[in-house]
Coordinates of C-alpha atoms in Angstrom, one line a residue:
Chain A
X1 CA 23.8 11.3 -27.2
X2 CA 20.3 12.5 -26.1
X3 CA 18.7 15.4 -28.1
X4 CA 16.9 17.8 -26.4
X5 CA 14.2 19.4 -28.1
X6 CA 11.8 22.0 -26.7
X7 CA 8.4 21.7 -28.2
X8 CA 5.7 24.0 -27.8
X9 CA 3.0 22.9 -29.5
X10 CA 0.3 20.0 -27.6
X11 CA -0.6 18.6 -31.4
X12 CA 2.8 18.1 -32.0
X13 CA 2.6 14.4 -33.7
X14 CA 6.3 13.5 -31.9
X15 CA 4.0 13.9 -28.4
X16 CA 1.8 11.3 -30.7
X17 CA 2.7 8.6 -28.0
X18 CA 1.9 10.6 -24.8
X19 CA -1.5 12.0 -25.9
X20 CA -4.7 11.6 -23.7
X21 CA -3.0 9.0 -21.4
X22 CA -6.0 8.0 -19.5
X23 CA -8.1 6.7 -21.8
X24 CA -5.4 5.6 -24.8
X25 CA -3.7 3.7 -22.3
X26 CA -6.4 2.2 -20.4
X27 CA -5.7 -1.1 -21.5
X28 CA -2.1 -1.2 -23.3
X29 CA -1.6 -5.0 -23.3
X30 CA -5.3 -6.4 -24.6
X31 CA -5.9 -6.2 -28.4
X32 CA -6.1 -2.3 -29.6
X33 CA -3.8 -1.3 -26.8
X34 CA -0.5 1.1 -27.5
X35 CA 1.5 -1.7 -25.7
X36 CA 3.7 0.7 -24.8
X37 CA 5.5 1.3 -21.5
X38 CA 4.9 4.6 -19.7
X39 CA 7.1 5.8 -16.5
X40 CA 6.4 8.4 -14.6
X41 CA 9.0 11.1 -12.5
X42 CA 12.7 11.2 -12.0
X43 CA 13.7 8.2 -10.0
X44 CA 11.1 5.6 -12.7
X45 CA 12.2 7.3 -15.5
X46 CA 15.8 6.7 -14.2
X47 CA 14.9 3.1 -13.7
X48 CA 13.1 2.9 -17.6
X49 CA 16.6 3.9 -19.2
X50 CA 18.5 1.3 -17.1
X51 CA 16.3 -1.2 -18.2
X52 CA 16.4 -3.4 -21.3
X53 CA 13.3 -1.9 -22.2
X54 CA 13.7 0.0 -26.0
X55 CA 13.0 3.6 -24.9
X56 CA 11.2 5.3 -27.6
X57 CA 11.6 9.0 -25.9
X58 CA 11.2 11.2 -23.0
X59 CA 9.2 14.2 -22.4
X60 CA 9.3 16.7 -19.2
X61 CA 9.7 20.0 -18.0
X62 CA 12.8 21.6 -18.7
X63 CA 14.0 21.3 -14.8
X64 CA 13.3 17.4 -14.8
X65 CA 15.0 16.7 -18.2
X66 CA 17.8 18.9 -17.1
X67 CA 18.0 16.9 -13.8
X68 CA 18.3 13.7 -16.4
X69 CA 20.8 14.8 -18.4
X70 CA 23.4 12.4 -17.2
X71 CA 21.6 9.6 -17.5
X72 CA 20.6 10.8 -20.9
X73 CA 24.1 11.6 -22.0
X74 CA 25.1 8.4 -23.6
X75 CA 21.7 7.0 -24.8
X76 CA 20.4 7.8 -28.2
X77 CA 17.0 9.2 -26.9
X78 CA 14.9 12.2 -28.3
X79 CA 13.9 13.9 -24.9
X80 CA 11.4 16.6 -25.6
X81 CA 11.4 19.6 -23.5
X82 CA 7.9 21.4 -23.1
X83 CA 5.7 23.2 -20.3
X84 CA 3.6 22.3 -17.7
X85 CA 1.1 23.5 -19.3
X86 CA 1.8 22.1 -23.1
X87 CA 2.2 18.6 -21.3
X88 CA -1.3 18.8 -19.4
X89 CA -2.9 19.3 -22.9
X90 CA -1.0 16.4 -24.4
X91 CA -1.7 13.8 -22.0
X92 CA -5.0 15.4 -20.8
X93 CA -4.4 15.6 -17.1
X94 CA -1.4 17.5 -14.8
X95 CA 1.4 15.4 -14.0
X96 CA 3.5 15.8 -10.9
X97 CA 5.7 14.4 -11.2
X98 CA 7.0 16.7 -14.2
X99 CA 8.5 13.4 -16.5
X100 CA 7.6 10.8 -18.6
X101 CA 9.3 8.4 -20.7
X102 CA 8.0 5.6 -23.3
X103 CA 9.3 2.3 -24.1
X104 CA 8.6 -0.7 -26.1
X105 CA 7.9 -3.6 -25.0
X106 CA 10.8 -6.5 -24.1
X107 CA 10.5 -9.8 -25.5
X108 CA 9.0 -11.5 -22.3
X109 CA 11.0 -13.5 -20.4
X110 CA 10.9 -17.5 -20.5
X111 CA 9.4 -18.9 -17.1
X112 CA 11.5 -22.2 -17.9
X113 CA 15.2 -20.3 -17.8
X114 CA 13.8 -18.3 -14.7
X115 CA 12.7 -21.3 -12.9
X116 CA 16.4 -23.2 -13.7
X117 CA 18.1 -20.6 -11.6
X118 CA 15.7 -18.3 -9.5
X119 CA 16.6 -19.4 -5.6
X120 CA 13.3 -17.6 -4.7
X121 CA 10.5 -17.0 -7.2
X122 CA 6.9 -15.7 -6.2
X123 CA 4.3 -17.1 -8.6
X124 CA 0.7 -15.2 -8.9
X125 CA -2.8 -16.3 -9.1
X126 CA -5.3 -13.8 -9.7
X127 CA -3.3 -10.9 -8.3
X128 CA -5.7 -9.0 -10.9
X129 CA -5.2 -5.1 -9.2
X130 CA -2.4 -2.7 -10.4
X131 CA -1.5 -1.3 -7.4
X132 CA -1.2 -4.2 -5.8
X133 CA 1.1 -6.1 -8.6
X134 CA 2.8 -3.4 -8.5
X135 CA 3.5 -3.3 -4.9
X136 CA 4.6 -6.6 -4.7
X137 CA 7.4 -5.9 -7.7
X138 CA 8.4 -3.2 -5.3
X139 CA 8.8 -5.5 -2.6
X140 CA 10.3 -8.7 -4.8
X141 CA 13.0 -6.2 -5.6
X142 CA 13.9 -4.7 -2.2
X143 CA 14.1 -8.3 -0.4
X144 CA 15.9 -10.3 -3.4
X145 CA 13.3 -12.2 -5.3
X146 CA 14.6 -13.5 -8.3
X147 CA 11.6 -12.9 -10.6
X148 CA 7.6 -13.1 -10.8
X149 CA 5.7 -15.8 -12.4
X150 CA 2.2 -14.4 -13.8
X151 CA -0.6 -17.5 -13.5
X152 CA -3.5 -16.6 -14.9
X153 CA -5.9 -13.8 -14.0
X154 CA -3.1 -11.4 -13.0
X155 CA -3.1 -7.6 -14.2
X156 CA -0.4 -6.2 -16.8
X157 CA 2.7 -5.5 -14.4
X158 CA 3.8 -3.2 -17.3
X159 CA 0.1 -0.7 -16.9
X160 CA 1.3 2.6 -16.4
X161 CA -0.2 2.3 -12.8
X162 CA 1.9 -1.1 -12.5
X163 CA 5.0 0.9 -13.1
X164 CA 4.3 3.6 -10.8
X165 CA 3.7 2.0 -7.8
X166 CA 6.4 -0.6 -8.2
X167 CA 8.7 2.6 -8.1
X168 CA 9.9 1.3 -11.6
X169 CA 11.0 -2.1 -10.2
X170 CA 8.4 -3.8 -12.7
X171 CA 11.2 -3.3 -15.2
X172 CA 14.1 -4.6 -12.9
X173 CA 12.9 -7.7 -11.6
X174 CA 12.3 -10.2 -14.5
X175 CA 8.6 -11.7 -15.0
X176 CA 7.6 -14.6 -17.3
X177 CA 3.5 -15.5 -17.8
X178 CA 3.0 -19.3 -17.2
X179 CA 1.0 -21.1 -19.7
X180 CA -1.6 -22.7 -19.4
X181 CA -3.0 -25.7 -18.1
X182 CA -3.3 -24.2 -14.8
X183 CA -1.9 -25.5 -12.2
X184 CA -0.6 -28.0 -14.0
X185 CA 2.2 -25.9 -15.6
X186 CA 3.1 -25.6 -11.7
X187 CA 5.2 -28.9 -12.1
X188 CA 7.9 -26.8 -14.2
X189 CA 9.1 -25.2 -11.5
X190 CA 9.2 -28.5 -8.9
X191 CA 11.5 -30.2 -12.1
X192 CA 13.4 -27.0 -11.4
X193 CA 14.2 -28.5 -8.1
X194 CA 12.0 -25.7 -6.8
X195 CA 9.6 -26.1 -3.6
X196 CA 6.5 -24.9 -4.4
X197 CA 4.9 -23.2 -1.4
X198 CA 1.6 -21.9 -1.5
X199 CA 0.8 -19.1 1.3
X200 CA -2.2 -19.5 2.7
X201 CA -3.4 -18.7 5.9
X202 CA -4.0 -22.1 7.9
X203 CA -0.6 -22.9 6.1
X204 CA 2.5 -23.2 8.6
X205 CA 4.3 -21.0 10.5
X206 CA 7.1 -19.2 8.0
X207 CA 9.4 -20.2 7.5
X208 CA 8.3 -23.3 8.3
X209 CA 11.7 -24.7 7.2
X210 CA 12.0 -23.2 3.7
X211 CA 15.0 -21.1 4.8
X212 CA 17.8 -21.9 2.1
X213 CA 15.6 -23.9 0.5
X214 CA 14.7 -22.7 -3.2
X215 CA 11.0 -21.5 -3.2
X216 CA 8.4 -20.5 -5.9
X217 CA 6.3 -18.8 -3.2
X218 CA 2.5 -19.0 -4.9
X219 CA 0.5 -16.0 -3.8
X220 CA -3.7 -15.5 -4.4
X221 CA -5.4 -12.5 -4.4
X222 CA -6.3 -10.5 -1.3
X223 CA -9.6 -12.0 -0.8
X224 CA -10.6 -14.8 -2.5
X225 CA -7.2 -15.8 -1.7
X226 CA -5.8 -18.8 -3.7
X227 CA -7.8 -21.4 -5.9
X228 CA -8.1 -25.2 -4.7
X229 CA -6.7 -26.2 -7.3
X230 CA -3.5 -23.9 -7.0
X231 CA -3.5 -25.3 -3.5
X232 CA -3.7 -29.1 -4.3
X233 CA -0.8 -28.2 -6.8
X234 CA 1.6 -26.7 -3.9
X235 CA 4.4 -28.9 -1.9
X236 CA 3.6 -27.0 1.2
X237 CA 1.2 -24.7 2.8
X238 CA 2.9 -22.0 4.6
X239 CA 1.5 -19.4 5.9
X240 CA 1.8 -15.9 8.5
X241 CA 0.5 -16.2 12.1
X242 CA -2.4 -13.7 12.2
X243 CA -4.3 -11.9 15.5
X244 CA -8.1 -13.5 16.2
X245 CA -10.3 -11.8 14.3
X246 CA -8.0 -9.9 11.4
X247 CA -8.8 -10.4 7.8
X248 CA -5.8 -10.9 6.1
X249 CA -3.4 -8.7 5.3
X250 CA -3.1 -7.0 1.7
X251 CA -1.3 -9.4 -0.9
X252 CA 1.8 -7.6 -1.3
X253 CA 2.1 -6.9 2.1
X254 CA 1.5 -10.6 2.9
X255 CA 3.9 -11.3 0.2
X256 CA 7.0 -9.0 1.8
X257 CA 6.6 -11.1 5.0
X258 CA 6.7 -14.3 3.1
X259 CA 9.7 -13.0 1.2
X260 CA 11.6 -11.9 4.3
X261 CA 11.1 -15.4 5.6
X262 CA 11.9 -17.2 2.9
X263 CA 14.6 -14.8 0.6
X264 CA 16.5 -13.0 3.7
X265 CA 19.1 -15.7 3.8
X266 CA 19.7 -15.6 0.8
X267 CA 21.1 -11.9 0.3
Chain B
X1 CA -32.7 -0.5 19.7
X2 CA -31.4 1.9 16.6
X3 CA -34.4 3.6 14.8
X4 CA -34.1 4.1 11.0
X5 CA -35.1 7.1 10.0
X6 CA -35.6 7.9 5.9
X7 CA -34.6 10.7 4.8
X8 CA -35.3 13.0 1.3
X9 CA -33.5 16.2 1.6
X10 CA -29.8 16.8 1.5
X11 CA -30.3 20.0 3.8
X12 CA -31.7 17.9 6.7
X13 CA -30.0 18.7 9.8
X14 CA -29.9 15.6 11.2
X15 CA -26.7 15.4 8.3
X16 CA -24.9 17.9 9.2
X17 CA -22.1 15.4 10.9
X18 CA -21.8 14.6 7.1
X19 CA -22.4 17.6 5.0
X20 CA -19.3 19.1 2.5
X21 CA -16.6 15.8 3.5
X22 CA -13.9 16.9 1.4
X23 CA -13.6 20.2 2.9
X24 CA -15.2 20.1 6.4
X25 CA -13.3 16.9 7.1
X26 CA -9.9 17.7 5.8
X27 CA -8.3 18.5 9.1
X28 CA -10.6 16.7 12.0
X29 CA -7.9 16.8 14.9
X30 CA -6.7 20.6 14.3
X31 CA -8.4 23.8 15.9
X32 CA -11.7 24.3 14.0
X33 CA -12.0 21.0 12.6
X34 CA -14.9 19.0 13.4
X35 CA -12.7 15.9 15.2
X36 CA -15.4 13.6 14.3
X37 CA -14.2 9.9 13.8
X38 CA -16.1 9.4 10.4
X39 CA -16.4 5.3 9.0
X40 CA -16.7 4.3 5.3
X41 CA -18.3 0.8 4.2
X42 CA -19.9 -1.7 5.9
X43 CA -16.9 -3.6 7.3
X44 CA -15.1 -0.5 8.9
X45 CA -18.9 1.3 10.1
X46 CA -19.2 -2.2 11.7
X47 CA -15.8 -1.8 13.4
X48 CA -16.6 1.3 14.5
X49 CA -19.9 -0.2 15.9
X50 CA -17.4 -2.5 18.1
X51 CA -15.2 0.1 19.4
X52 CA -15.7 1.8 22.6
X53 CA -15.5 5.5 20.2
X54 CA -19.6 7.0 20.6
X55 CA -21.1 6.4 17.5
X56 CA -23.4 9.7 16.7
X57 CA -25.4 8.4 13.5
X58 CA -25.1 6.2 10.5
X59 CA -25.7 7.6 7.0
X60 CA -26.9 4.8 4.2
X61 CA -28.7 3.2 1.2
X62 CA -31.0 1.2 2.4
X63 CA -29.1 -1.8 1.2
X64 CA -26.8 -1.3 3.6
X65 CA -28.4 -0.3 6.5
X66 CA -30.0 -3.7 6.2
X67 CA -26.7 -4.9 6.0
X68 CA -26.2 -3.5 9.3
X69 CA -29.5 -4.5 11.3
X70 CA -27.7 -7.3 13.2
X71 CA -24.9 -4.5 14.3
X72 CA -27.4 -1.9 15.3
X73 CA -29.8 -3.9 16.9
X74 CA -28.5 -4.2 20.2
X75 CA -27.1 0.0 19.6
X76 CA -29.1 2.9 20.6
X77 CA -28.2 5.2 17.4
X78 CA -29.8 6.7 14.5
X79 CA -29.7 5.3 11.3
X80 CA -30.7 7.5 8.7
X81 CA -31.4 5.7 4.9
X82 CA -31.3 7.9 1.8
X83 CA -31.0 7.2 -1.9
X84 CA -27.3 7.5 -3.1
X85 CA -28.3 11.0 -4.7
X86 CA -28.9 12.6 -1.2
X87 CA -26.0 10.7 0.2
X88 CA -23.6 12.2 -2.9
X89 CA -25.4 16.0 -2.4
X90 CA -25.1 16.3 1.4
X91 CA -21.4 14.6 1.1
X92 CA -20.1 15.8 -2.5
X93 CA -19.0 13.3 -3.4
X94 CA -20.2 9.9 -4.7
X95 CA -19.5 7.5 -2.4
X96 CA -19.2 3.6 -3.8
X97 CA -19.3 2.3 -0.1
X98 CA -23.0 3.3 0.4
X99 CA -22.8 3.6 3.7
X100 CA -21.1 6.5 6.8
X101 CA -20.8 5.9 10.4
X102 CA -20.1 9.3 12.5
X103 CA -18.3 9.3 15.6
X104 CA -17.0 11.4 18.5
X105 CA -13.1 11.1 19.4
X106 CA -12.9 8.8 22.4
X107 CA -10.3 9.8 25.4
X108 CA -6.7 9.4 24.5
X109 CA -5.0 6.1 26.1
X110 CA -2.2 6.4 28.7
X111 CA 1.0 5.6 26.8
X112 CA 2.3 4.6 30.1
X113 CA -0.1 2.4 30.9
X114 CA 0.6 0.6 27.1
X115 CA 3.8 0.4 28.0
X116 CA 3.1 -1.4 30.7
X117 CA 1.6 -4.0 29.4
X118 CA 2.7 -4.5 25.9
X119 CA 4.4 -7.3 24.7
X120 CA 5.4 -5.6 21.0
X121 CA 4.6 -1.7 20.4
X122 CA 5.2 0.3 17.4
X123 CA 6.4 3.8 17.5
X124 CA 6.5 6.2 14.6
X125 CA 8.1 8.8 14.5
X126 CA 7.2 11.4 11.6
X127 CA 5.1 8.8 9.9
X128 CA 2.7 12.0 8.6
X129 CA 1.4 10.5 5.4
X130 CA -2.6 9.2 6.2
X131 CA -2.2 6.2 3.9
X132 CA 1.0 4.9 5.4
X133 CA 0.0 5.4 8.8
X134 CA -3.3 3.7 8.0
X135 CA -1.7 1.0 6.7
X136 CA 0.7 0.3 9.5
X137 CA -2.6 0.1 12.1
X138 CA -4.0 -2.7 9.7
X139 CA -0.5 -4.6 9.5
X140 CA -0.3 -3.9 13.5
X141 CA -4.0 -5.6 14.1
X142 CA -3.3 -8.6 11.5
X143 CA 0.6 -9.3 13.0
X144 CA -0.1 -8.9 17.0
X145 CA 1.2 -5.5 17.7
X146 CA -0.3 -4.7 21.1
X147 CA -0.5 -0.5 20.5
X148 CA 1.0 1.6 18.6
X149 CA 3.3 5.3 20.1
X150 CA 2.8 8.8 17.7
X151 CA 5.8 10.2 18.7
X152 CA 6.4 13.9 17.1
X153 CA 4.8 14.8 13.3
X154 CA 3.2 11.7 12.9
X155 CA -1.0 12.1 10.9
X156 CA -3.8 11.9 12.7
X157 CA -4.7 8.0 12.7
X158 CA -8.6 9.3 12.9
X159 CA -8.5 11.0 9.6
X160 CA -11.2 9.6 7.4
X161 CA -8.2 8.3 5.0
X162 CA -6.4 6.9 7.5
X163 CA -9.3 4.8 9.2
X164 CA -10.5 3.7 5.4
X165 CA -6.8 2.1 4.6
X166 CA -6.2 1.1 8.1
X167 CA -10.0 -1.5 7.2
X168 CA -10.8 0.2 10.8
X169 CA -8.6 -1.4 12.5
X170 CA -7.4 2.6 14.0
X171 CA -10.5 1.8 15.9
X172 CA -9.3 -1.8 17.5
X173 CA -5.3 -1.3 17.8
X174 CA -4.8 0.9 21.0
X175 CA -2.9 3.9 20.6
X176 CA -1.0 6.9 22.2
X177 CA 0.7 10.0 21.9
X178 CA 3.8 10.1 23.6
X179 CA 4.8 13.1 25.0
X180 CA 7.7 15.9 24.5
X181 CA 10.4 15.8 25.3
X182 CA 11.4 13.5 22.5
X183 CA 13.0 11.1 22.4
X184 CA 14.0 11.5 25.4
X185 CA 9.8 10.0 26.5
X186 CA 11.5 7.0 25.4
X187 CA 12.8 6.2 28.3
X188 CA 9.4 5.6 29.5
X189 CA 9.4 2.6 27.7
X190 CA 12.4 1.4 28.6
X191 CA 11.6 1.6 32.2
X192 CA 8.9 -0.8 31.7
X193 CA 11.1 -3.1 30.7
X194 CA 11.1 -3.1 26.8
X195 CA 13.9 -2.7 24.6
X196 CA 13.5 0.1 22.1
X197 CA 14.5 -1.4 19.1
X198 CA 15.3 1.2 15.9
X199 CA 14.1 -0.1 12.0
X200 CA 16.9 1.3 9.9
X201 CA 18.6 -0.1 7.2
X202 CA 21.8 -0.9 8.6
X203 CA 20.7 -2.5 11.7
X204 CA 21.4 -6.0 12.5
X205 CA 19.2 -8.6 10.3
X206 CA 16.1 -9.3 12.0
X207 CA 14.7 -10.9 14.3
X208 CA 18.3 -9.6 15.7
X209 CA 17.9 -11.8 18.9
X210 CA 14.5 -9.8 20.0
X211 CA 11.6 -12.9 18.9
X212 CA 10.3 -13.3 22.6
X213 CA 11.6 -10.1 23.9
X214 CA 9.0 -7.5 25.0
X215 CA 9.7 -5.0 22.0
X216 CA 9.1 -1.1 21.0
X217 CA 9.9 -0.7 17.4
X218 CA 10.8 2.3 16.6
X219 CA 9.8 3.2 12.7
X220 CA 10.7 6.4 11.0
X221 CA 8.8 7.9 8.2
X222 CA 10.1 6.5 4.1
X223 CA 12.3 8.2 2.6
X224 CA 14.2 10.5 5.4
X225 CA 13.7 7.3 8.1
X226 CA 14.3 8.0 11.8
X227 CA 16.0 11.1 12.8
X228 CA 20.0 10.7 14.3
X229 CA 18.0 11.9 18.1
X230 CA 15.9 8.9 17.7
X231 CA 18.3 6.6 16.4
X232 CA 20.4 7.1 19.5
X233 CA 17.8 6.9 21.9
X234 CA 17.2 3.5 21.0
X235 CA 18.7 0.5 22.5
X236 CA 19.2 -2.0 19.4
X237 CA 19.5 -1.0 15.7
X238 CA 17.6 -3.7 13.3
X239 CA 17.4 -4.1 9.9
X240 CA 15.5 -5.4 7.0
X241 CA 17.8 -6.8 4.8
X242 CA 17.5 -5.1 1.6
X243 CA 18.9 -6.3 -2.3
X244 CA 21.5 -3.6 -3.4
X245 CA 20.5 -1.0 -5.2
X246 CA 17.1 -0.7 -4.1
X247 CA 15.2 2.3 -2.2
X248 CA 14.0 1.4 1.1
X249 CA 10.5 -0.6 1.4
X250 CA 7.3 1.2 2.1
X251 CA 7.2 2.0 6.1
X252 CA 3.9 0.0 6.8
X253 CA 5.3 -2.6 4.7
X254 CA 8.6 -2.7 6.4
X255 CA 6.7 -2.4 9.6
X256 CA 4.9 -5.7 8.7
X257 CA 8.5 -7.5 7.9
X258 CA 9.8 -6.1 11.5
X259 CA 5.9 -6.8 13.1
X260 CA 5.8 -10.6 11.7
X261 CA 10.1 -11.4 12.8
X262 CA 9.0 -10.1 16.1
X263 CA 5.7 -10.6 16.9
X264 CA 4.9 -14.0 15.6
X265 CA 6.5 -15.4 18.1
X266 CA 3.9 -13.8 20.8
X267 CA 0.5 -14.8 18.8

């Protein structure tokens, strides 16, 4: 069962993992990072204690804790109770949202067990923006992809911004990184029995026959778009019918179509 | 043949169309706002340059005026270059885009006369956050949305934010107010032949039997979604469907599912 504590001192050392946010948490996954996960308002926050993430402790206004209390009731979680104001001086800016909660970090996942039984994967490339990774999480969740591959040059799903955006779903839908050689590590997933479609713009009309199929969907950044090399490494080039004259759409955007397409028969 | 014009001090009034942003700016299409259609960057100032809205002046570093030479040779408009200093003072802010276009608000188009040509609209109804509704033009341009309805409480798709998200394509995508009473002005559509089709969550799985039709989508804002009065006044429920458990999707992004599983088939 959760304690509730009510703390009214900012230098309290239990706030130790909450303090000055914006710059101790800049970059929590490279070396000298926290590491830690941060979520941020009720419904993430809700999310974070669902997950199989190892929640360290909570800390919000009275009314937000209070509003958490059953999801708090069977955990063993320290929730800290403090004020607006108290918590603008621990983490160095005003929060909202009135809630945060910290976790550890999960043992990451293995792309290999993923890849044996995902029906649809997406599989990133560069998708290097938080807001944007964490979009697409968001949308892999709400239109039943099974998990995210990370290639290389992608940004941390688990950032603080990561988690916001996603709505939390960064810790619902699993995520493996693929290792190197790039794209050569791409041939996992095809001795999954996966098709591995790369969505490119000149690529064929979705879903360009992929429905029921299983899919890695392989997704570039908004602009650059995908590598050569991740596109010599594909099956097949699918892509979304776009107007004359429109650059293309945002990633995660492009990747909801693509997911609709592909994953909607498959929920 | 635009003349550029260099200019020192902040207090010029020749930059008045720009002066105090945050504030001046906030509320463009409400009595005593300025209802000037203001551009940010090079790609949306040259969209602006395309569109039939009457450009006032353009406000840049001289980088990007240059940029811009192509654009404005053919235009009769001032360009006035400044260092990014003058730019930040007369703005207040610092702008990373280097570059302003000012505009006056063109005259509103005929929602009848969309209607009557349209192949796929979109209609929003309480769509009110800038960013959303920006997003939703740009997903409209890039998936072959013909125009797009602002039934009631929907933001002003002129607001600086809205044209900045929307990459200027608020500029390109015709659009309309449709009148009170609503929804009964729905029927207006329907008269010209398309079917009103409602995004909810429980409608049938699109493309529901609409790819080819001539299509009004009717999209509600997230989180409350379309009222029950608009619901009803439609002719077809779709849906998106969603993995359990999961909040609905983002309203531009589930505008770009609905967009791409109805419109593809026009483009």
């Amino acid at each position: 069962m959760a304690i509730i504590t009510t703390v009214d001192d900012p230098a309290d050392p239990r706030l130790d993992d909450y303090r000055d946010l914006t710059t101790a948490d800049r970059r929590p996954d490279r070396p000298g990072g926290r590491g830690l996960v941060i979520a941020e308002g009720v419904v993430v926050v809700r999310r974070l204690l669902e997950s199989p993430y190892p929640v360290r402790s909570l800390l919000g206004v009275p009314r937000r804790i209070e509003e958490l209390s059953v999801d708090l009731a069977p955990l063993d979680v320290p929730a800290y109770a403090a004020s607006a104001d108290t918590m603008a001086t621990t983490v160095g800016f005003h929060l909202n949202r009135g809630v945060l909660a910290v976790a550890d970090r999960a043992a990451p996942v293995d792309a290999a067990s993923l890849a044996r039984t995902a029906r649809v994967l997406a599989v990133c490339e560069g998708v290097n923006d938080h807001e944007n990774l964490g979009s697409l999480f968001r949308n892999a969740a709400a239109l039943g992809v099974d998990g995210i591959l990370l290639g290389p040059r992608c940004a941390d799903p688990l950032y603080r911004r990561s988690v916001r955006v996603s709505m939390g779903h960064v810790l619902r839908v699993p995520f493996a990184h693929l290792d190197e050689p790039w794209p050569d590590s791409l041939d996992l997933l095809r001795e999954s029995g996966l098709t591995v479609a790369a969505l490119t713009p000149s690529g064929t009309p979705l879903p360009a026959g992929l429905a029921g199929s299983r899919v890695a969907l392989l997704l570039g950044a908004e602009g650059p778009g995908l590598t050569d090399a991740a596109l010599a490494a594909a099956d097949v080039r699918v892509g979304i019918p776009m107007a004359p004259g429109v650059d293309s759409l945002n990633v995660a955007t492009a990747a909801a179509v693509a997911f609709h397409a592909v994953a909607a028969s498959v929920l």
